[in-house]
Amino acid sequence: MWNNWLKQAVFLYSVLYTFATILNSVLYLLKGHYEDPNGNWHELDRAIWLFQS
């Protein structure tokens, strides 16, 4: 039971973190911040690569 709960919690955290990261990157790019040190393009490239897998 504990193992199942932990897997669900980690999965939910991962999904929410990914969503927030992609949303943040897109918002920065829409505002014209193309050279953001947070690595917006890197995050979006990683997201695209993961969705294709």
Tab-separated table of N, CA, C and O in Angstrom:
chain	number	residue	atom	x	y	z
A	1	MET	N	0.834	-1.192	0.000
A	1	MET	CA	0.000	0.000	0.000
A	1	MET	C	0.885	1.264	0.000
A	1	MET	O	0.616	2.191	-0.738
A	2	TRP	N	1.905	1.313	0.852
A	2	TRP	CA	2.796	2.469	0.917
A	2	TRP	C	3.532	2.660	-0.402
A	2	TRP	O	3.683	3.781	-0.879
A	3	ASN	N	3.975	1.568	-1.009
A	3	ASN	CA	4.695	1.620	-2.268
A	3	ASN	C	3.815	2.204	-3.378
A	3	ASN	O	4.265	3.020	-4.181
A	4	ASN	N	2.561	1.796	-3.425
A	4	ASN	CA	1.623	2.297	-4.431
A	4	ASN	C	1.385	3.799	-4.248
A	4	ASN	O	1.372	4.556	-5.220
A	5	TRP	N	1.214	4.227	-3.006
A	5	TRP	CA	0.994	5.649	-2.732
A	5	TRP	C	2.217	6.468	-3.148
A	5	TRP	O	2.083	7.542	-3.718
A	6	LEU	N	3.404	5.949	-2.839
A	6	LEU	CA	4.626	6.661	-3.177
A	6	LEU	C	4.787	6.791	-4.691
A	6	LEU	O	5.149	7.856	-5.195
A	7	LYS	N	4.493	5.746	-5.430
A	7	LYS	CA	4.571	5.803	-6.888
A	7	LYS	C	3.598	6.839	-7.447
A	7	LYS	O	3.944	7.590	-8.350
A	8	GLN	N	2.398	6.878	-6.917
A	8	GLN	CA	1.409	7.848	-7.384
A	8	GLN	C	1.844	9.274	-7.056
A	8	GLN	O	1.676	10.180	-7.870
A	9	ALA	N	2.403	9.478	-5.883
A	9	ALA	CA	2.850	10.814	-5.477
A	9	ALA	C	4.006	11.290	-6.367
A	9	ALA	O	4.025	12.447	-6.798
A	10	VAL	N	4.956	10.415	-6.645
A	10	VAL	CA	6.083	10.781	-7.494
A	10	VAL	C	5.606	11.063	-8.911
A	10	VAL	O	6.045	12.022	-9.549
A	11	PHE	N	4.689	10.251	-9.412
A	11	PHE	CA	4.147	10.475	-10.748
A	11	PHE	C	3.422	11.814	-10.821
A	11	PHE	O	3.634	12.592	-11.752
A	12	LEU	N	2.583	12.105	-9.850
A	12	LEU	CA	1.842	13.366	-9.842
A	12	LEU	C	2.786	14.559	-9.754
A	12	LEU	O	2.628	15.541	-10.473
A	13	TYR	N	3.797	14.467	-8.903
A	13	TYR	CA	4.787	15.542	-8.789
A	13	TYR	C	5.493	15.749	-10.123
A	13	TYR	O	5.680	16.882	-10.565
A	14	SER	N	5.871	14.672	-10.768
A	14	SER	CA	6.582	14.768	-12.048
A	14	SER	C	5.720	15.428	-13.110
A	14	SER	O	6.189	16.264	-13.876
A	15	VAL	N	4.464	15.053	-13.161
A	15	VAL	CA	3.551	15.638	-14.144
A	15	VAL	C	3.366	17.134	-13.875
A	15	VAL	O	3.451	17.946	-14.792
A	16	LEU	N	3.126	17.492	-12.631
A	16	LEU	CA	2.923	18.903	-12.300
A	16	LEU	C	4.190	19.730	-12.533
A	16	LEU	O	4.125	20.844	-13.038
A	17	TYR	N	5.342	19.183	-12.187
A	17	TYR	CA	6.608	19.885	-12.400
A	17	TYR	C	6.853	20.105	-13.891
A	17	TYR	O	7.245	21.197	-14.307
A	18	THR	N	6.603	19.076	-14.675
A	18	THR	CA	6.799	19.195	-16.119
A	18	THR	C	5.860	20.232	-16.709
A	18	THR	O	6.271	21.079	-17.514
A	19	PHE	N	4.605	20.194	-16.321
A	19	PHE	CA	3.626	21.164	-16.819
A	19	PHE	C	4.028	22.587	-16.449
A	19	PHE	O	4.009	23.488	-17.286
A	20	ALA	N	4.414	22.795	-15.202
A	20	ALA	CA	4.796	24.131	-14.750
A	20	ALA	C	6.044	24.630	-15.479
A	20	ALA	O	6.134	25.803	-15.838
A	21	THR	N	7.005	23.743	-15.709
A	21	THR	CA	8.236	24.120	-16.391
A	21	THR	C	7.963	24.513	-17.834
A	21	THR	O	8.466	25.529	-18.317
A	22	ILE	N	7.166	23.719	-18.521
A	22	ILE	CA	6.843	24.026	-19.914
A	22	ILE	C	6.038	25.315	-20.002
A	22	ILE	O	6.302	26.164	-20.853
A	23	LEU	N	5.069	25.483	-19.127
A	23	LEU	CA	4.269	26.705	-19.131
A	23	LEU	C	5.134	27.927	-18.873
A	23	LEU	O	5.012	28.941	-19.566
A	24	ASN	N	6.033	27.835	-17.913
A	24	ASN	CA	6.928	28.946	-17.614
A	24	ASN	C	7.797	29.288	-18.816
A	24	ASN	O	7.980	30.464	-19.152
A	25	SER	N	8.330	28.279	-19.475
A	25	SER	CA	9.179	28.515	-20.642
A	25	SER	C	8.403	29.167	-21.775
A	25	SER	O	8.887	30.101	-22.415
A	26	VAL	N	7.213	28.692	-22.027
A	26	VAL	CA	6.389	29.264	-23.091
A	26	VAL	C	6.042	30.720	-22.775
A	26	VAL	O	6.102	31.586	-23.648
A	27	LEU	N	5.696	31.003	-21.535
A	27	LEU	CA	5.356	32.379	-21.159
A	27	LEU	C	6.555	33.306	-21.318
A	27	LEU	O	6.409	34.431	-21.787
A	28	TYR	N	7.743	32.851	-20.934
A	28	TYR	CA	8.947	33.659	-21.136
A	28	TYR	C	9.163	33.943	-22.617
A	28	TYR	O	9.486	35.055	-23.009
A	29	LEU	N	9.011	32.923	-23.445
A	29	LEU	CA	9.220	33.112	-24.882
A	29	LEU	C	8.180	34.057	-25.477
A	29	LEU	O	8.507	34.881	-26.331
A	30	LEU	N	6.943	33.958	-25.040
A	30	LEU	CA	5.896	34.855	-25.534
A	30	LEU	C	6.152	36.309	-25.128
A	30	LEU	O	5.750	37.226	-25.837
A	31	LYS	N	6.814	36.496	-23.996
A	31	LYS	CA	7.149	37.845	-23.541
A	31	LYS	C	8.387	38.393	-24.236
A	31	LYS	O	8.787	39.517	-23.995
A	32	GLY	N	9.024	37.564	-25.080
A	32	GLY	CA	10.184	38.028	-25.814
A	32	GLY	C	11.510	37.772	-25.145
A	32	GLY	O	12.531	38.305	-25.562
A	33	HIS	N	11.541	36.975	-24.101
A	33	HIS	CA	12.787	36.641	-23.405
A	33	HIS	C	13.377	35.392	-24.036
A	33	HIS	O	13.198	34.282	-23.554
A	34	TYR	N	14.120	35.575	-25.124
A	34	TYR	CA	14.652	34.433	-25.863
A	34	TYR	C	15.980	33.943	-25.296
A	34	TYR	O	16.373	32.816	-25.537
A	35	GLU	N	16.689	34.765	-24.592
A	35	GLU	CA	17.993	34.400	-24.048
A	35	GLU	C	17.919	34.278	-22.530
A	35	GLU	O	18.763	34.770	-21.808
A	36	ASP	N	16.902	33.625	-22.039
A	36	ASP	CA	16.705	33.474	-20.605
A	36	ASP	C	17.718	32.484	-20.027
A	36	ASP	O	17.886	31.391	-20.560
A	37	PRO	N	18.401	32.843	-18.960
A	37	PRO	CA	19.388	31.927	-18.380
A	37	PRO	C	18.768	30.665	-17.788
A	37	PRO	O	19.469	29.712	-17.501
A	38	ASN	N	17.460	30.649	-17.616
A	38	ASN	CA	16.802	29.442	-17.094
A	38	ASN	C	16.736	28.338	-18.137
A	38	ASN	O	16.386	27.211	-17.817
A	39	GLY	N	17.011	28.651	-19.385
A	39	GLY	CA	17.062	27.620	-20.414
A	39	GLY	C	15.709	27.247	-20.988
A	39	GLY	O	15.360	26.073	-21.047
A	40	ASN	N	14.933	28.235	-21.400
A	40	ASN	CA	13.603	27.950	-21.944
A	40	ASN	C	13.659	27.006	-23.135
A	40	ASN	O	12.883	26.057	-23.213
A	41	TRP	N	14.549	27.265	-24.071
A	41	TRP	CA	14.612	26.409	-25.255
A	41	TRP	C	15.017	24.994	-24.879
A	41	TRP	O	14.515	24.028	-25.434
A	42	HIS	N	15.922	24.886	-23.938
A	42	HIS	CA	16.360	23.569	-23.502
A	42	HIS	C	15.185	22.777	-22.917
A	42	HIS	O	15.015	21.589	-23.203
A	43	GLU	N	14.388	23.421	-22.105
A	43	GLU	CA	13.232	22.742	-21.494
A	43	GLU	C	12.219	22.330	-22.554
A	43	GLU	O	11.656	21.236	-22.493
A	44	LEU	N	11.966	23.202	-23.520
A	44	LEU	CA	11.002	22.866	-24.564
A	44	LEU	C	11.528	21.756	-25.469
A	44	LEU	O	10.777	20.854	-25.859
A	45	ASP	N	12.815	21.807	-25.783
A	45	ASP	CA	13.405	20.727	-26.581
A	45	ASP	C	13.296	19.390	-25.861
A	45	ASP	O	12.981	18.364	-26.469
A	46	ARG	N	13.562	19.378	-24.578
A	46	ARG	CA	13.465	18.151	-23.793
A	46	ARG	C	12.022	17.648	-23.767
A	46	ARG	O	11.781	16.447	-23.904
A	47	ALA	N	11.064	18.549	-23.625
A	47	ALA	CA	9.661	18.147	-23.602
A	47	ALA	C	9.243	17.526	-24.929
A	47	ALA	O	8.567	16.495	-24.964
A	48	ILE	N	9.661	18.135	-26.025
A	48	ILE	CA	9.331	17.594	-27.354
A	48	ILE	C	9.954	16.232	-27.538
A	48	ILE	O	9.327	15.300	-28.018
A	49	TRP	N	11.203	16.098	-27.124
A	49	TRP	CA	11.898	14.815	-27.247
A	49	TRP	C	11.185	13.728	-26.432
A	49	TRP	O	11.003	12.606	-26.901
A	50	LEU	N	10.745	14.063	-25.221
A	50	LEU	CA	10.055	13.086	-24.381
A	50	LEU	C	8.701	12.704	-24.957
A	50	LEU	O	8.305	11.535	-24.897
A	51	PHE	N	7.981	13.662	-25.513
A	51	PHE	CA	6.665	13.355	-26.083
A	51	PHE	C	6.795	12.477	-27.321
A	51	PHE	O	5.892	11.709	-27.627
A	52	GLN	N	7.899	12.571	-28.033
A	52	GLN	CA	8.100	11.746	-29.219
A	52	GLN	C	8.494	10.324	-28.854
A	52	GLN	O	8.336	9.415	-29.653
A	53	SER	N	9.029	10.124	-27.667
A	53	SER	CA	9.494	8.778	-27.271
A	53	SER	C	8.353	7.831	-26.995
A	53	SER	O	7.313	8.133	-26.641
